Short mmCIF file of C-alpha atoms in Angstrom, two decimals:
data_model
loop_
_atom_site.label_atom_id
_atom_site.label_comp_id
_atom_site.label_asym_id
_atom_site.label_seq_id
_atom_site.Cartn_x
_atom_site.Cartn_y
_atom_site.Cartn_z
CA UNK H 1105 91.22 73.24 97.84
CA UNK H 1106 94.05 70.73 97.79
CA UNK H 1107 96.65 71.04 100.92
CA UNK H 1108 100.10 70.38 100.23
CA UNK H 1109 102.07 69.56 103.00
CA UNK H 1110 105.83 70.07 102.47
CA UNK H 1111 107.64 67.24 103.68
CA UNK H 1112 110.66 66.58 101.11
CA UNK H 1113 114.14 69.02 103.08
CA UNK H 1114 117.17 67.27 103.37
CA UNK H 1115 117.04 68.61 106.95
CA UNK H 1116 120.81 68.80 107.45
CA UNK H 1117 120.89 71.41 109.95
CA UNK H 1118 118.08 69.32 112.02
CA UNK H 1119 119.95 66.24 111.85
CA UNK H 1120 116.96 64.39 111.46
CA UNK H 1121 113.87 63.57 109.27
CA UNK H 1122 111.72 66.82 110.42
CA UNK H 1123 108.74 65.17 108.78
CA UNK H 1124 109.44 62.15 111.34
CA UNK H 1125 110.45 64.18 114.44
CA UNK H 1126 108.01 64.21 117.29
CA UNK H 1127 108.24 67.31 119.08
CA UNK H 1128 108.50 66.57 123.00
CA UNK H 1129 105.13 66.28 124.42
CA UNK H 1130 103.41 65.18 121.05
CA UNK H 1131 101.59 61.68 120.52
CA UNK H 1132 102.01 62.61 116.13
CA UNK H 1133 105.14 63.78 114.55
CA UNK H 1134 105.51 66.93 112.34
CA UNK H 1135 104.32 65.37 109.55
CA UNK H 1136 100.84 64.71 111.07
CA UNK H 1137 100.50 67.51 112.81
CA UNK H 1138 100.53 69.66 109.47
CA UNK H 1139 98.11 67.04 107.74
CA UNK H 1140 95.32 67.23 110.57
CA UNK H 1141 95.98 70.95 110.14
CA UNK H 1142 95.23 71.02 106.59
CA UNK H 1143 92.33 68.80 106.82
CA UNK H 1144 90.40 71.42 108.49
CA UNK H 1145 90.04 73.33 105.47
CA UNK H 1146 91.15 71.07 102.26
CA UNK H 1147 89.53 68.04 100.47
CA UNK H 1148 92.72 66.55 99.53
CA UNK H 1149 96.00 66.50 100.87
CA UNK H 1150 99.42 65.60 99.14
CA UNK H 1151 102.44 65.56 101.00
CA UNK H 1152 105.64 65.66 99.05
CA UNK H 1153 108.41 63.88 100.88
CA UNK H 1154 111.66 62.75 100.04
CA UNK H 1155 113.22 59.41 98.90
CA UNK H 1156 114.57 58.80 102.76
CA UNK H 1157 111.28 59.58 103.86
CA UNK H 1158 108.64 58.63 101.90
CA UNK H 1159 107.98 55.00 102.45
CA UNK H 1160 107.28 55.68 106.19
CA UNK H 1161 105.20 58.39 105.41
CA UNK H 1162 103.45 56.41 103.07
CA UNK H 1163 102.58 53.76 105.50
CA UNK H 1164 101.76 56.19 108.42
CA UNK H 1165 99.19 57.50 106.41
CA UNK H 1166 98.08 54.54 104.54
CA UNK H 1167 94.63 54.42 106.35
CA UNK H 1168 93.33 58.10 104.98
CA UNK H 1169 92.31 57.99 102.39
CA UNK H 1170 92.17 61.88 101.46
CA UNK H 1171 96.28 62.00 101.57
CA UNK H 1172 98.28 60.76 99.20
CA UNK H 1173 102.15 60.49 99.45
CA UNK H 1174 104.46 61.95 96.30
CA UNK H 1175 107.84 61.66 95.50
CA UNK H 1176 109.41 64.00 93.10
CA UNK H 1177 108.93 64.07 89.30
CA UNK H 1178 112.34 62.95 87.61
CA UNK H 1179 112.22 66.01 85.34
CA UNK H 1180 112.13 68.96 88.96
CA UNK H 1181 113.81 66.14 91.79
CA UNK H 1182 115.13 67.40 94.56
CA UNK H 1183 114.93 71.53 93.59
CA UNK H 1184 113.01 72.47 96.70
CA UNK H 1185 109.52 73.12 97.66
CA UNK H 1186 108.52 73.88 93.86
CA UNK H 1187 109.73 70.62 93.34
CA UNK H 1188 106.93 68.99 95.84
CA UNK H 1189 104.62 71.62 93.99
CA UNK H 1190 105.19 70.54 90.19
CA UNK H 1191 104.69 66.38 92.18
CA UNK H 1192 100.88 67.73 92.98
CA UNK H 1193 100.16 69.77 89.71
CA UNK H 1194 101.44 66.94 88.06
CA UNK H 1195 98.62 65.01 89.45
CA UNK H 1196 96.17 67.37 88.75
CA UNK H 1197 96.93 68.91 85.74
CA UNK H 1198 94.08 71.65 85.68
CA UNK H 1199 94.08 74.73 87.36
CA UNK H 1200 93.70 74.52 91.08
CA UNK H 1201 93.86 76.18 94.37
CA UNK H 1202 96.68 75.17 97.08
CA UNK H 1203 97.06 75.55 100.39
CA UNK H 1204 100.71 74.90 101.70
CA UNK H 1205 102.21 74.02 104.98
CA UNK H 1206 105.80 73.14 105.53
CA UNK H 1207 106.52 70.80 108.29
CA UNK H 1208 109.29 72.88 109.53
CA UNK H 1209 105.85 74.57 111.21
CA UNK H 1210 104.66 72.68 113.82
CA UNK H 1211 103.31 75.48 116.19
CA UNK H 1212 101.19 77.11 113.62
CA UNK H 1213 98.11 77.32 114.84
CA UNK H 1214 94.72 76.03 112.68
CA UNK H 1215 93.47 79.42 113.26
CA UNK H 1216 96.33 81.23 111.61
CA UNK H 1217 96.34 79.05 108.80
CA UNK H 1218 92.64 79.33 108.34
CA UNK H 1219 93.13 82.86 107.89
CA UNK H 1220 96.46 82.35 105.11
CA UNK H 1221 93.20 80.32 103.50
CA UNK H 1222 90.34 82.82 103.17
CA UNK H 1223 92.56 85.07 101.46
CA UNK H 1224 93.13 84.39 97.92
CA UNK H 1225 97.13 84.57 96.78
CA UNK H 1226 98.68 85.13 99.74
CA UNK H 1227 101.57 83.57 102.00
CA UNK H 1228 102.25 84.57 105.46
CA UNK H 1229 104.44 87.14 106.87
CA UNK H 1230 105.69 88.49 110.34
CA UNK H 1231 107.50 92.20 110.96
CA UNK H 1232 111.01 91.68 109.34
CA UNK H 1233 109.84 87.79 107.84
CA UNK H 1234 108.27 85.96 105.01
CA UNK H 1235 106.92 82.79 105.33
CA UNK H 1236 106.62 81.48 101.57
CA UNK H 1237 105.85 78.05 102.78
CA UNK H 1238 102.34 78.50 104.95
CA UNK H 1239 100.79 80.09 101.07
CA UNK H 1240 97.52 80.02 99.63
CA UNK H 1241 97.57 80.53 95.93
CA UNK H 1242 95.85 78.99 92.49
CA UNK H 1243 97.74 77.54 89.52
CA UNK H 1244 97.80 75.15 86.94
CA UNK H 1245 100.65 72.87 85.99
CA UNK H 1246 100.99 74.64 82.80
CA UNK H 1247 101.12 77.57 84.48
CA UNK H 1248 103.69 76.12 86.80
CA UNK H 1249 105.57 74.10 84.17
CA UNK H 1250 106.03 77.20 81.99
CA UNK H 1251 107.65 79.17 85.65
CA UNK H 1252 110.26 76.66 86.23
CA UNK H 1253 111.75 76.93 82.37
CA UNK H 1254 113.15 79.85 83.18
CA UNK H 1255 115.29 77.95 85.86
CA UNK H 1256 114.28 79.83 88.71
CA UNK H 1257 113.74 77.60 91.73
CA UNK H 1258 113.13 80.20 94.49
CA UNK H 1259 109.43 79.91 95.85
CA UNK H 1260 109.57 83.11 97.07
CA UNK H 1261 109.93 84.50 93.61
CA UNK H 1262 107.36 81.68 91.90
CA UNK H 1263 104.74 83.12 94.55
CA UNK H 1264 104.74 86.56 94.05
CA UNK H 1265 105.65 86.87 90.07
CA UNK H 1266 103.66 83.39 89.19
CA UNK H 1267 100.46 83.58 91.76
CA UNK H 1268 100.35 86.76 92.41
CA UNK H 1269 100.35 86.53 96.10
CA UNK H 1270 100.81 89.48 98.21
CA UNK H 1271 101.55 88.99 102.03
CA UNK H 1272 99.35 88.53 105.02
CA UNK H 1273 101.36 89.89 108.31
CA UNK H 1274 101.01 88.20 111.81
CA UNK H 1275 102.39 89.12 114.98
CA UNK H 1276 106.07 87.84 115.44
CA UNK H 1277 104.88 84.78 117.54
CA UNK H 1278 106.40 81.51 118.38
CA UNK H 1279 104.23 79.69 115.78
CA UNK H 1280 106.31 81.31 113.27
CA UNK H 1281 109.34 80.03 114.56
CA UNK H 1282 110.61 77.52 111.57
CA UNK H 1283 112.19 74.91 113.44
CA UNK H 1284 115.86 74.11 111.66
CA UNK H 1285 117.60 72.77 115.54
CA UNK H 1286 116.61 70.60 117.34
CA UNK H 1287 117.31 72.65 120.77
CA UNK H 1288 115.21 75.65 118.87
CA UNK H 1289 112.58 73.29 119.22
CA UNK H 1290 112.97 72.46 122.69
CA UNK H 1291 112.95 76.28 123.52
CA UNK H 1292 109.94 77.00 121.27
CA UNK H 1293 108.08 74.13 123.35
CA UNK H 1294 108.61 76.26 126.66
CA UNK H 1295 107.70 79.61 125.27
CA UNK H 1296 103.73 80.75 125.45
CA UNK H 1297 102.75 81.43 122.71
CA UNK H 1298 102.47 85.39 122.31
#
C-alpha cells in the first residue's frame, strides 16, 4: 500500500505552510506527523507538496528512505489533491492501492486511520461530514488519467464515481477537526479528545 500524504494547499486561510506548522506542544510539524502515521501501515510514502514547500520538505525527510517528495506534473499543477494524486500514479503507473492523509489532520489518530485502511474503497466520514482526504482506495494512472479528461477536479466526486469508495462514519471527534486557523488549532489542542 503506498501512503500519500497531502501536503501541496496554498493554505491562505492558515496563513502559513500547514505542512511546516508545528502544532503547540509538538517536537514534528504536520507534515511528519501524517508520515509517521502512514508508516504504520504503508511501504511507501509520497508526499505531494507545493513549489513553496517542497524543498524543505525534501530535506526534512531526506534521511528515509521509504518517502519520497513530489511536486506536481506540469500537465494537472496546482488543481488540488488529485493533482498530488496523478504526481504518485505518475510514478507508479500500474494499478495500486492508496492510502491518503491530508496534513490539514494532525489529530487523527493511527487507530482511526488504521481502520479507513482495512476497508477497501472507502474515505472517512463523521454525522453531517465527509472527509475525502483520510481515503483508502485502488487505481491506476490510466484509470486516473482517463477521470481528470473530463475536467472534473473535485476529489470528492473522483472517489466515489472513479474508486468506488463508499464512506466509513466516526464519531464527530476533535481528530476530525481539519485545521484551516491557526486559533482553531490552538482550541483543538485544549479539547480531549471525545
Amino acid at each position: 500500500m503506498i501512503g500519500l500524504v497531502l501536503a501541496g494547499g496554498q493554505s491562505k486561510r492558515f496563513g502559513q505552510d500547514k505542512a511546516c506548522y508545528y502544532q503547540p506542544g509538538k517536537t514534528v510539524n504536520n507534515a511528519a506527523l501524517a508520515v509517521s502515521k502512514l508508516t504504520m501501515l504503508c511501504d511507501v510514502i509520497f508526499i505531494a507538496a507545493n513549489s513553496q514547500n517542497q524543498a524543505v520538505l525534501a530535506r526534512q525527510f531526506q534521511d528515509q528512505h521509504t518517502v519520497t517528495v513530489l511536486s506536481d506534473q506540469p500537465a494537472y499543477a496546482a488543481q488540488g489533491p488529485l493533482s498530488g494524486l496523478y504526481a504518485a500514479a505518475f510514478c507508479c503507473q500500474r494499478a495500486s492501492e492508496y492510502l491518503l492523509l491530508a496534513v490539514d489532520y494532525p489529530n487523527l489518530r493511527p487507530s482511526t486511520l488504521a481502520q479507513v485502511a482495512s476497508q477497501p474503497n472507502c474515505y472517512a466520514a463523521t454525522p453531517g461530514a465527509a472527509h475525502y482526504t483520510i481515503a483508502h482506495f485502488t487505481i491506476s494512472f490510466q484509470q486516473l488519467r482517463d477521470y481528470l479528461l473530463l475536467a472534473d477536479n473535485r476529489l470528492g466526486q473522483f472517489l466515489k464515481t472513479a474508486c468506488g469508495c463508499r464512506p466509513v462514519t466516526f464519531p464527530a471527534t476533535a481528530e476530525f477537526q481539519n485545521l484551516n486557523y491557526p486559533e482553531e488549532n490552538r482550541n483543538a489542542n485544549q479539547r480531549p479528545n471525545e
